[in-house]
Short mmCIF file of C-alpha atoms and ligand atoms in Angstrom, two decimals:
data_model
loop_
_atom_site.label_atom_id
_atom_site.label_comp_id
_atom_site.label_asym_id
_atom_site.label_seq_id
_atom_site.Cartn_x
_atom_site.Cartn_y
_atom_site.Cartn_z
CA UNK A 945 104.15 121.49 99.20
CA UNK A 946 102.85 119.87 102.59
CA UNK A 947 99.62 119.36 104.02
CA UNK A 948 98.41 118.42 107.40
CA UNK A 949 95.32 116.03 107.01
CA UNK A 950 92.42 115.70 109.92
CA UNK A 951 89.95 112.80 109.95
CA UNK A 952 87.19 113.04 112.62
CA UNK A 953 83.95 111.53 110.78
CA UNK A 954 83.41 108.67 113.09
CA UNK A 955 85.29 106.54 115.48
CA UNK A 956 88.85 107.20 114.51
CA UNK A 957 90.96 110.20 115.09
CA UNK A 958 93.28 110.04 112.08
CA UNK A 959 96.05 112.72 111.34
CA UNK A 960 98.91 112.74 108.66
CA UNK A 961 101.26 114.95 106.82
CA UNK A 962 101.67 114.36 103.25
CA UNK A 963 104.12 115.78 100.83
CA UNK A 964 103.69 116.18 96.93
CA UNK A 965 106.89 115.38 96.26
CA UNK A 966 108.05 112.78 99.02
CA UNK A 967 104.89 111.32 99.72
CA UNK A 968 103.49 110.52 103.22
CA UNK A 969 105.70 111.82 105.94
CA UNK A 970 103.83 110.42 108.89
CA UNK A 971 100.50 109.24 110.14
CA UNK A 972 98.87 108.62 113.33
CA UNK A 973 95.75 106.94 113.99
CA UNK A 974 93.85 106.65 117.13
CA UNK A 975 90.83 104.29 117.29
CA UNK A 976 87.53 104.77 119.51
CA UNK A 977 86.80 100.73 119.18
CA UNK A 978 87.16 100.15 123.12
CA UNK A 979 85.17 103.33 124.35
CA UNK A 980 82.70 102.10 122.03
CA UNK A 981 83.09 98.63 122.43
CA UNK A 982 80.51 98.31 125.61
CA UNK A 983 77.65 99.83 123.83
CA UNK A 984 77.62 97.94 120.56
CA UNK A 985 78.04 100.55 118.25
CA UNK A 986 79.30 103.99 117.93
CA UNK A 987 77.83 106.55 120.26
CA UNK A 988 78.08 109.85 118.66
CA UNK A 989 78.46 112.01 121.38
CA UNK A 990 81.21 109.87 123.30
CA UNK A 991 83.01 110.15 119.58
CA UNK A 992 83.01 113.96 119.62
CA UNK A 993 84.28 113.94 123.08
CA UNK A 994 86.97 111.74 122.50
CA UNK A 995 87.96 113.36 119.25
CA UNK A 996 88.12 116.54 121.53
CA UNK A 997 90.55 114.80 123.74
CA UNK A 998 92.86 113.09 121.26
CA UNK A 999 93.23 115.58 118.33
CA UNK A 1000 95.70 117.96 119.33
CA UNK A 1001 98.01 115.63 121.12
CA UNK A 1002 98.10 113.61 117.91
CA UNK A 1003 98.77 116.62 115.80
CA UNK A 1004 101.42 117.32 117.88
CA UNK A 1005 102.74 113.80 117.78
CA UNK A 1006 102.57 113.76 113.84
CA UNK A 1007 104.37 117.06 113.23
CA UNK A 1008 107.30 115.77 115.43
CA UNK A 1009 107.26 112.49 113.62
CA UNK A 1010 107.43 114.07 110.32
CA UNK A 1011 109.96 116.29 111.74
CA UNK A 1012 108.06 119.58 110.73
CA UNK A 1013 106.88 122.52 112.24
CA UNK A 1014 103.97 124.68 111.64
CA UNK A 1015 106.40 126.72 108.83
CA UNK A 1016 106.56 123.71 106.74
CA UNK A 1017 102.88 123.10 106.31
CA UNK A 1018 101.29 124.60 103.31
CA UNK A 1019 97.59 123.72 104.02
CA UNK A 1020 95.39 122.13 106.55
CA UNK A 1021 92.72 119.58 104.94
CA UNK A 1022 90.05 117.86 107.17
CA UNK A 1023 87.14 115.76 106.66
CA UNK A 1024 83.91 117.97 106.11
CA UNK A 1025 81.50 115.39 105.48
CA UNK A 1026 79.61 113.14 105.42
CA UNK A 1027 79.64 111.60 108.95
CA UNK A 1028 78.62 112.22 112.43
CA UNK A 1029 78.05 115.99 112.67
CA UNK A 1030 79.31 116.31 116.01
CA UNK A 1031 82.27 114.38 115.32
CA UNK A 1032 83.11 116.21 112.05
CA UNK A 1033 82.61 119.75 113.86
CA UNK A 1034 85.70 118.53 116.34
CA UNK A 1035 88.19 117.95 113.12
CA UNK A 1036 86.70 121.07 110.93
CA UNK A 1037 87.06 123.21 114.11
CA UNK A 1038 90.63 122.38 114.74
CA UNK A 1039 91.60 122.34 111.16
CA UNK A 1040 90.20 125.53 110.23
CA UNK A 1041 91.54 127.54 113.26
CA UNK A 1042 94.72 125.96 112.97
CA UNK A 1043 94.65 127.15 109.10
CA UNK A 1044 93.94 130.58 110.59
CA UNK A 1045 96.48 130.48 113.39
CA UNK A 1046 99.12 129.54 110.85
CA UNK A 1047 98.00 131.75 108.04
CA UNK A 1048 97.59 128.91 105.72
CA UNK A 1049 94.73 127.85 103.33
CA UNK A 1050 92.03 125.40 104.54
CA UNK A 1051 90.70 122.77 102.47
CA UNK A 1052 87.40 120.76 103.19
CA UNK A 1053 87.64 117.22 102.17
CA UNK A 1054 84.81 114.69 101.47
CA UNK A 1055 85.53 111.62 103.46
CA UNK A 1056 84.80 109.42 100.35
CA UNK A 1057 86.67 110.86 98.16
CA UNK A 1058 89.26 110.35 100.83
CA UNK A 1059 88.63 106.58 100.68
CA UNK A 1060 88.51 106.48 96.48
CA UNK A 1061 91.78 108.17 96.38
CA UNK A 1062 93.41 106.20 99.27
CA UNK A 1063 95.23 103.49 96.61
CA UNK A 1064 96.88 106.59 95.26
CA UNK A 1065 98.77 106.51 98.28
CA UNK A 1066 100.35 102.94 97.02
CA UNK A 1067 103.44 102.31 94.42
CA UNK A 1068 101.02 100.94 92.33
CA UNK A 1069 98.23 103.37 91.76
CA UNK A 1070 95.56 103.38 89.30
CA UNK A 1071 95.25 105.62 85.89
CA UNK A 1072 92.40 107.31 85.07
CA UNK A 1073 89.27 106.09 84.23
CA UNK A 1074 88.67 103.37 86.46
CA UNK A 1075 85.62 101.94 88.24
CA UNK A 1076 85.44 102.29 91.96
CA UNK A 1077 83.75 99.89 94.28
CA UNK A 1078 83.39 101.89 97.69
CA UNK A 1079 82.50 99.79 100.61
CA UNK A 1080 82.55 101.24 104.26
CA UNK A 1081 80.37 101.16 107.10
CA UNK A 1082 78.27 103.81 105.79
CA UNK A 1083 78.21 103.54 102.29
CA UNK A 1084 78.39 101.13 99.62
CA UNK A 1085 78.75 102.88 96.10
CA UNK A 1086 79.55 101.65 92.46
CA UNK A 1087 81.47 104.78 91.11
CA UNK A 1088 82.81 105.69 87.43
CA UNK A 1089 86.02 108.00 87.95
CA UNK A 1090 87.50 110.02 85.23
CA UNK A 1091 89.67 112.08 87.18
CA UNK A 1092 89.82 113.83 90.47
CA UNK A 1093 86.05 115.29 91.04
CA UNK A 1094 84.81 113.72 88.05
CA UNK A 1095 82.96 111.02 89.36
CA UNK A 1096 79.48 109.26 87.97
CA UNK A 1097 77.42 107.45 90.62
CA UNK A 1098 76.40 104.25 88.87
CA UNK A 1099 74.66 102.37 92.02
CA UNK A 1100 74.33 102.49 95.45
CA UNK A 1101 72.83 100.27 98.29
CA UNK A 1102 69.10 101.45 98.73
CA UNK A 1103 69.42 100.40 102.49
CA UNK A 1104 72.33 99.00 104.70
CA UNK A 1105 75.69 99.51 103.87
CA UNK A 1106 77.99 96.48 103.18
CA UNK A 1107 79.83 97.05 106.34
CA UNK A 1108 76.99 97.99 108.42
CA UNK A 1109 75.35 94.81 107.12
CA UNK A 1110 78.76 92.75 108.30
CA UNK A 1111 78.47 94.69 111.50
CA UNK A 1112 74.47 93.88 112.13
CA UNK A 1113 74.90 90.40 111.34
CA UNK A 1114 77.91 89.81 113.62
CA UNK A 1115 75.89 90.85 116.41
CA UNK A 1116 73.31 88.59 115.82
CA UNK A 1117 76.11 85.93 116.09
CA UNK A 1118 76.89 87.23 119.19
CA UNK A 1119 80.20 89.16 118.09
CA UNK A 1120 81.56 92.34 119.80
CA UNK A 1121 81.87 95.81 117.87
CA UNK A 1122 83.01 96.31 115.20
CA UNK A 1123 82.01 93.09 114.12
CA UNK A 1124 83.06 92.94 110.31
CA UNK A 1125 86.47 91.75 110.51
CA UNK A 1126 85.39 89.35 113.24
CA UNK A 1127 82.81 87.65 111.45
CA UNK A 1128 85.15 87.54 108.63
CA UNK A 1129 87.56 85.84 110.99
CA UNK A 1130 84.91 83.22 112.23
CA UNK A 1131 84.00 82.62 108.35
CA UNK A 1132 87.25 80.91 107.86
CA UNK A 1133 86.28 77.78 109.95
CA UNK A 1134 82.82 77.85 108.08
CA UNK A 1135 81.41 75.34 105.71
CA UNK A 1136 80.35 77.41 102.35
CA UNK A 1137 78.01 74.47 101.34
CA UNK A 1138 75.57 73.87 104.49
CA UNK A 1139 73.64 77.39 103.65
CA UNK A 1140 73.20 79.26 100.74
CA UNK A 1141 72.54 82.96 101.44
CA UNK A 1142 70.38 85.06 98.43
CA UNK A 1143 72.39 87.24 96.41
CA UNK A 1144 70.23 90.24 96.47
CA UNK A 1145 69.21 92.60 93.46
CA UNK A 1146 71.38 90.62 91.10
CA UNK A 1147 68.80 88.79 88.93
CA UNK A 1148 67.18 92.34 87.86
CA UNK A 1149 69.02 95.00 85.94
CA UNK A 1150 70.93 97.83 87.44
CA UNK A 1151 73.66 98.56 89.88
CA UNK A 1152 71.77 99.33 93.10
CA UNK A 1153 72.60 97.14 96.12
CA UNK A 1154 70.55 95.95 99.00
CA UNK A 1155 71.91 94.12 101.96
CA UNK A 1156 69.44 94.49 105.10
CA UNK A 1157 67.70 91.11 103.75
CA UNK A 1158 70.82 89.16 104.33
CA UNK A 1159 70.72 90.37 107.81
CA UNK A 1160 67.07 89.17 108.18
CA UNK A 1161 68.04 85.89 106.60
CA UNK A 1162 71.09 85.38 108.86
CA UNK A 1163 68.51 85.98 111.84
CA UNK A 1164 66.18 83.56 110.65
CA UNK A 1165 68.52 80.83 109.90
CA UNK A 1166 70.02 81.34 113.32
CA UNK A 1167 66.63 80.67 114.94
CA UNK A 1168 65.83 77.84 112.72
CA UNK A 1169 69.30 76.09 113.79
CA UNK A 1170 68.92 77.20 117.49
CA UNK A 1171 68.21 74.26 120.34
CA UNK A 1172 66.69 76.09 123.25
CA UNK A 1173 67.88 79.41 121.92
CA UNK A 1174 71.41 78.63 121.73
CA UNK A 1175 73.13 78.02 118.33
CA UNK A 1176 76.57 75.97 118.42
CA UNK A 1177 79.70 77.35 117.35
CA UNK A 1178 80.23 75.59 114.11
CA UNK A 1179 77.10 76.69 113.03
CA UNK A 1180 77.66 80.08 113.49
CA UNK A 1181 80.76 79.81 111.85
CA UNK A 1182 78.71 77.90 108.67
CA UNK A 1183 76.19 81.25 108.60
CA UNK A 1184 78.99 83.43 109.11
CA UNK A 1185 80.46 81.89 105.85
CA UNK A 1186 77.26 82.08 103.87
CA UNK A 1187 76.71 85.64 104.60
CA UNK A 1188 79.92 86.47 103.73
CA UNK A 1189 80.10 84.13 100.30
CA UNK A 1190 76.60 86.30 99.52
CA UNK A 1191 77.93 89.89 100.29
CA UNK A 1192 81.24 89.05 98.16
CA UNK A 1193 79.27 87.27 95.13
CA UNK A 1194 76.73 90.12 95.14
CA UNK A 1195 79.57 92.65 95.10
CA UNK A 1196 81.37 90.94 92.43
CA UNK A 1197 78.28 90.12 90.21
CA UNK A 1198 77.73 94.05 90.29
CA UNK A 1199 81.51 95.04 89.54
CA UNK A 1200 81.24 92.66 86.48
CA UNK A 1201 78.30 94.16 85.19
CA UNK A 1202 79.50 97.49 85.66
CA UNK A 1203 82.59 96.83 83.96
CA UNK A 1204 80.89 95.39 81.31
CA UNK A 1205 78.89 98.32 80.67
CA UNK A 1206 81.43 100.81 81.08
CA UNK A 1207 84.26 99.01 79.36
CA UNK A 1208 86.65 99.97 82.24
CA UNK A 1209 89.72 97.94 82.77
CA UNK A 1210 90.95 98.94 85.99
CA UNK A 1211 88.69 98.19 89.57
CA UNK A 1212 89.51 99.94 92.50
CA UNK A 1213 87.81 98.80 95.93
CA UNK A 1214 88.18 100.91 98.89
CA UNK A 1215 86.59 101.59 102.37
CA UNK A 1216 86.71 99.28 105.60
CA UNK A 1217 85.25 96.32 103.89
CA UNK A 1218 87.87 96.36 101.14
CA UNK A 1219 90.30 94.70 103.56
CA UNK A 1220 88.27 91.57 103.35
CA UNK A 1221 90.45 88.87 101.88
CA UNK A 1222 87.60 87.02 100.31
CA UNK A 1223 86.28 90.02 98.62
CA UNK A 1224 90.02 90.95 97.51
CA UNK A 1225 90.57 87.28 96.05
CA UNK A 1226 87.24 87.42 94.29
CA UNK A 1227 87.91 90.76 92.79
CA UNK A 1228 91.41 89.65 91.71
CA UNK A 1229 90.06 86.59 89.77
CA UNK A 1230 87.49 88.58 88.18
CA UNK A 1231 89.65 91.61 86.86
CA UNK A 1232 92.34 88.40 85.81
CA UNK A 1233 89.74 86.75 83.82
CA UNK A 1234 88.83 90.00 81.82
CA UNK A 1235 92.34 91.30 81.34
CA UNK A 1236 92.43 94.22 83.82
CA UNK A 1237 93.65 94.90 87.18
CA UNK A 1238 92.42 95.26 90.49
CA UNK A 1239 93.66 98.21 93.14
CA UNK A 1240 93.28 98.58 96.67
CA UNK A 1241 95.04 100.56 99.64
CA UNK A 1242 97.30 98.73 101.99
CA UNK A 1243 95.30 97.49 105.04
CA UNK A 1244 95.59 100.21 107.39
CA UNK A 1245 94.24 102.59 104.79
CA UNK A 1246 91.08 100.58 103.73
CA UNK A 1247 89.57 101.96 107.22
CA UNK A 1248 89.32 105.67 107.92
CA UNK A 1249 92.52 107.39 108.46
CA UNK A 1250 94.43 110.77 108.11
CA UNK A 1251 96.49 109.73 105.24
CA UNK A 1252 93.61 109.55 102.76
CA UNK A 1253 92.22 112.93 104.06
CA UNK A 1254 95.85 114.50 103.44
CA UNK A 1255 95.97 113.11 100.23
CA UNK A 1256 92.63 114.03 98.96
CA UNK A 1257 93.19 117.58 100.44
CA UNK A 1258 96.58 118.01 98.60
CA UNK A 1259 94.71 117.38 94.92
CA UNK A 1260 92.06 120.22 96.03
CA UNK A 1261 94.88 122.43 97.37
CA UNK A 1262 96.74 122.23 94.19
CA UNK A 1263 93.72 123.25 92.33
CA UNK A 1264 93.13 126.24 94.70
CA UNK A 1265 89.80 124.85 96.15
CA UNK A 1266 90.00 126.26 99.57
CA UNK A 1267 87.49 127.05 101.81
CA UNK A 1268 86.75 130.38 103.72
CA UNK A 1269 86.90 131.23 107.35
CA UNK A 1270 83.42 129.73 108.55
CA UNK A 1271 83.54 126.45 110.09
CA UNK A 1272 80.90 123.90 108.78
CA UNK A 1273 80.37 120.36 108.61
CA UNK A 1274 78.27 118.42 106.01
CA UNK A 1275 76.55 115.18 107.40
CA UNK A 1276 74.99 114.40 104.00
CA UNK A 1277 77.25 115.25 100.92
CA UNK A 1278 76.81 113.54 97.36
CA UNK A 1279 80.27 112.84 96.06
CA UNK A 1280 79.08 113.75 92.51
CA UNK A 1281 78.39 117.27 93.37
CA UNK A 1282 82.16 117.58 93.89
CA UNK A 1283 83.91 120.15 91.55
CA UNK A 1284 86.44 118.61 89.06
CA UNK A 1285 89.98 119.32 89.28
O1 KG4 B 345 85.69 102.69 105.81
P1 KG4 B 345 85.33 102.68 107.67
O2 KG4 B 345 86.55 102.41 108.38
O3 KG4 B 345 84.26 103.36 108.05
C1 KG4 B 345 83.34 104.04 107.27
O4 KG4 B 345 83.37 105.27 106.90
O5 KG4 B 345 82.29 103.72 107.32
O6 KG4 B 345 84.58 100.93 107.50
C2 KG4 B 345 84.38 100.29 108.65
C3 KG4 B 345 83.21 98.79 108.34
C4 KG4 B 345 82.81 98.67 109.37
O7 KG4 B 345 81.63 98.35 109.13
C5 KG4 B 345 83.46 97.35 109.39
O8 KG4 B 345 82.61 96.19 110.16
C6 KG4 B 345 84.07 96.98 107.79
O9 KG4 B 345 84.24 98.19 107.49
N1 KG4 B 345 85.40 96.05 107.81
C7 KG4 B 345 84.88 94.66 107.48
C8 KG4 B 345 86.09 94.03 107.63
N2 KG4 B 345 87.08 95.09 108.03
C9 KG4 B 345 86.22 96.25 108.10
N3 KG4 B 345 84.00 94.09 107.01
C10 KG4 B 345 84.19 93.09 106.36
N4 KG4 B 345 85.38 92.28 106.36
C11 KG4 B 345 86.37 92.69 106.87
N5 KG4 B 345 87.76 92.06 106.72
ZN1 ZN B 346 85.05 105.64 105.96
#
């Protein structure tokens, strides 16, 4: 069986074709980063318009790359939420309409389930059950995963998501959007012993996160270290390092706690922030010390992409979890309400 996957929930148009026997046949990604850079963040209306411009040519290109025609496709999956409603509606309208025109079933995919299952596209994939740390620009969640659609939310951010905190702090450091990877790069030349940032919510029980205070801590540190309103580059790098260390440590402390509580031996990290090399290193160390294993997607599938939507869509298609003819997008959609497969 073959499925076409469409992702348009934010600022990336991602298209992929996945075959349940042969794996990923083709994938294309168009990033709107340059379009939004001047504004310092995603402008929803511009995002929707750009998805509309790019989606059809990208679908054509992906079909060509996979050497497929509509006849070879058994279903169309699109991200139905959560995300920006206008952006989601572009993918949902095109995906639903294509499925109708091709007389094939349509599947509405949950964006975070896409991230969660992205490591399944790799050779070394985790068996169920596992613990998942989902760290993206919009979400930070700790989830117990017992199977597809069998998700128990153990904790989540009560304010900013980890990626959002990276982006906001990067902005304070004068870095362009999207700041997360730029801050991580800046942190490489930073001295980790100069500043110590708090590890929020680690000294009380529970698995929730809070990252907005770190951004304020960074702002106060920048102000205190600035001379005539200017902060020197080394100080900025030291602050970036202290911020990154604090986020990574906090995430690792909560993973350790969740692993202890659940007794799970496998940890998945996914979402844009899972590309962070310090986070990967620290979680690898943690799992090694516990006799377990950590799994993550290849770099290009950490952030938003069509491949993860095609994969998640295939699992739902095989379970006949398809949608009717109406076109709908769900900007807010708790993942633990999904049906089990
Ligand atoms: O999963 P994603 O592409 O989009 C959402 O679903 O939100 O995640 C994007 C987020 C952004 O906040 C970006 O700054 C962050 O992931 N990110 C990183 C790194 N690469 C991407 N954060 C820290 N370190 C990185 N290397
Ligand atoms: Zn995402």
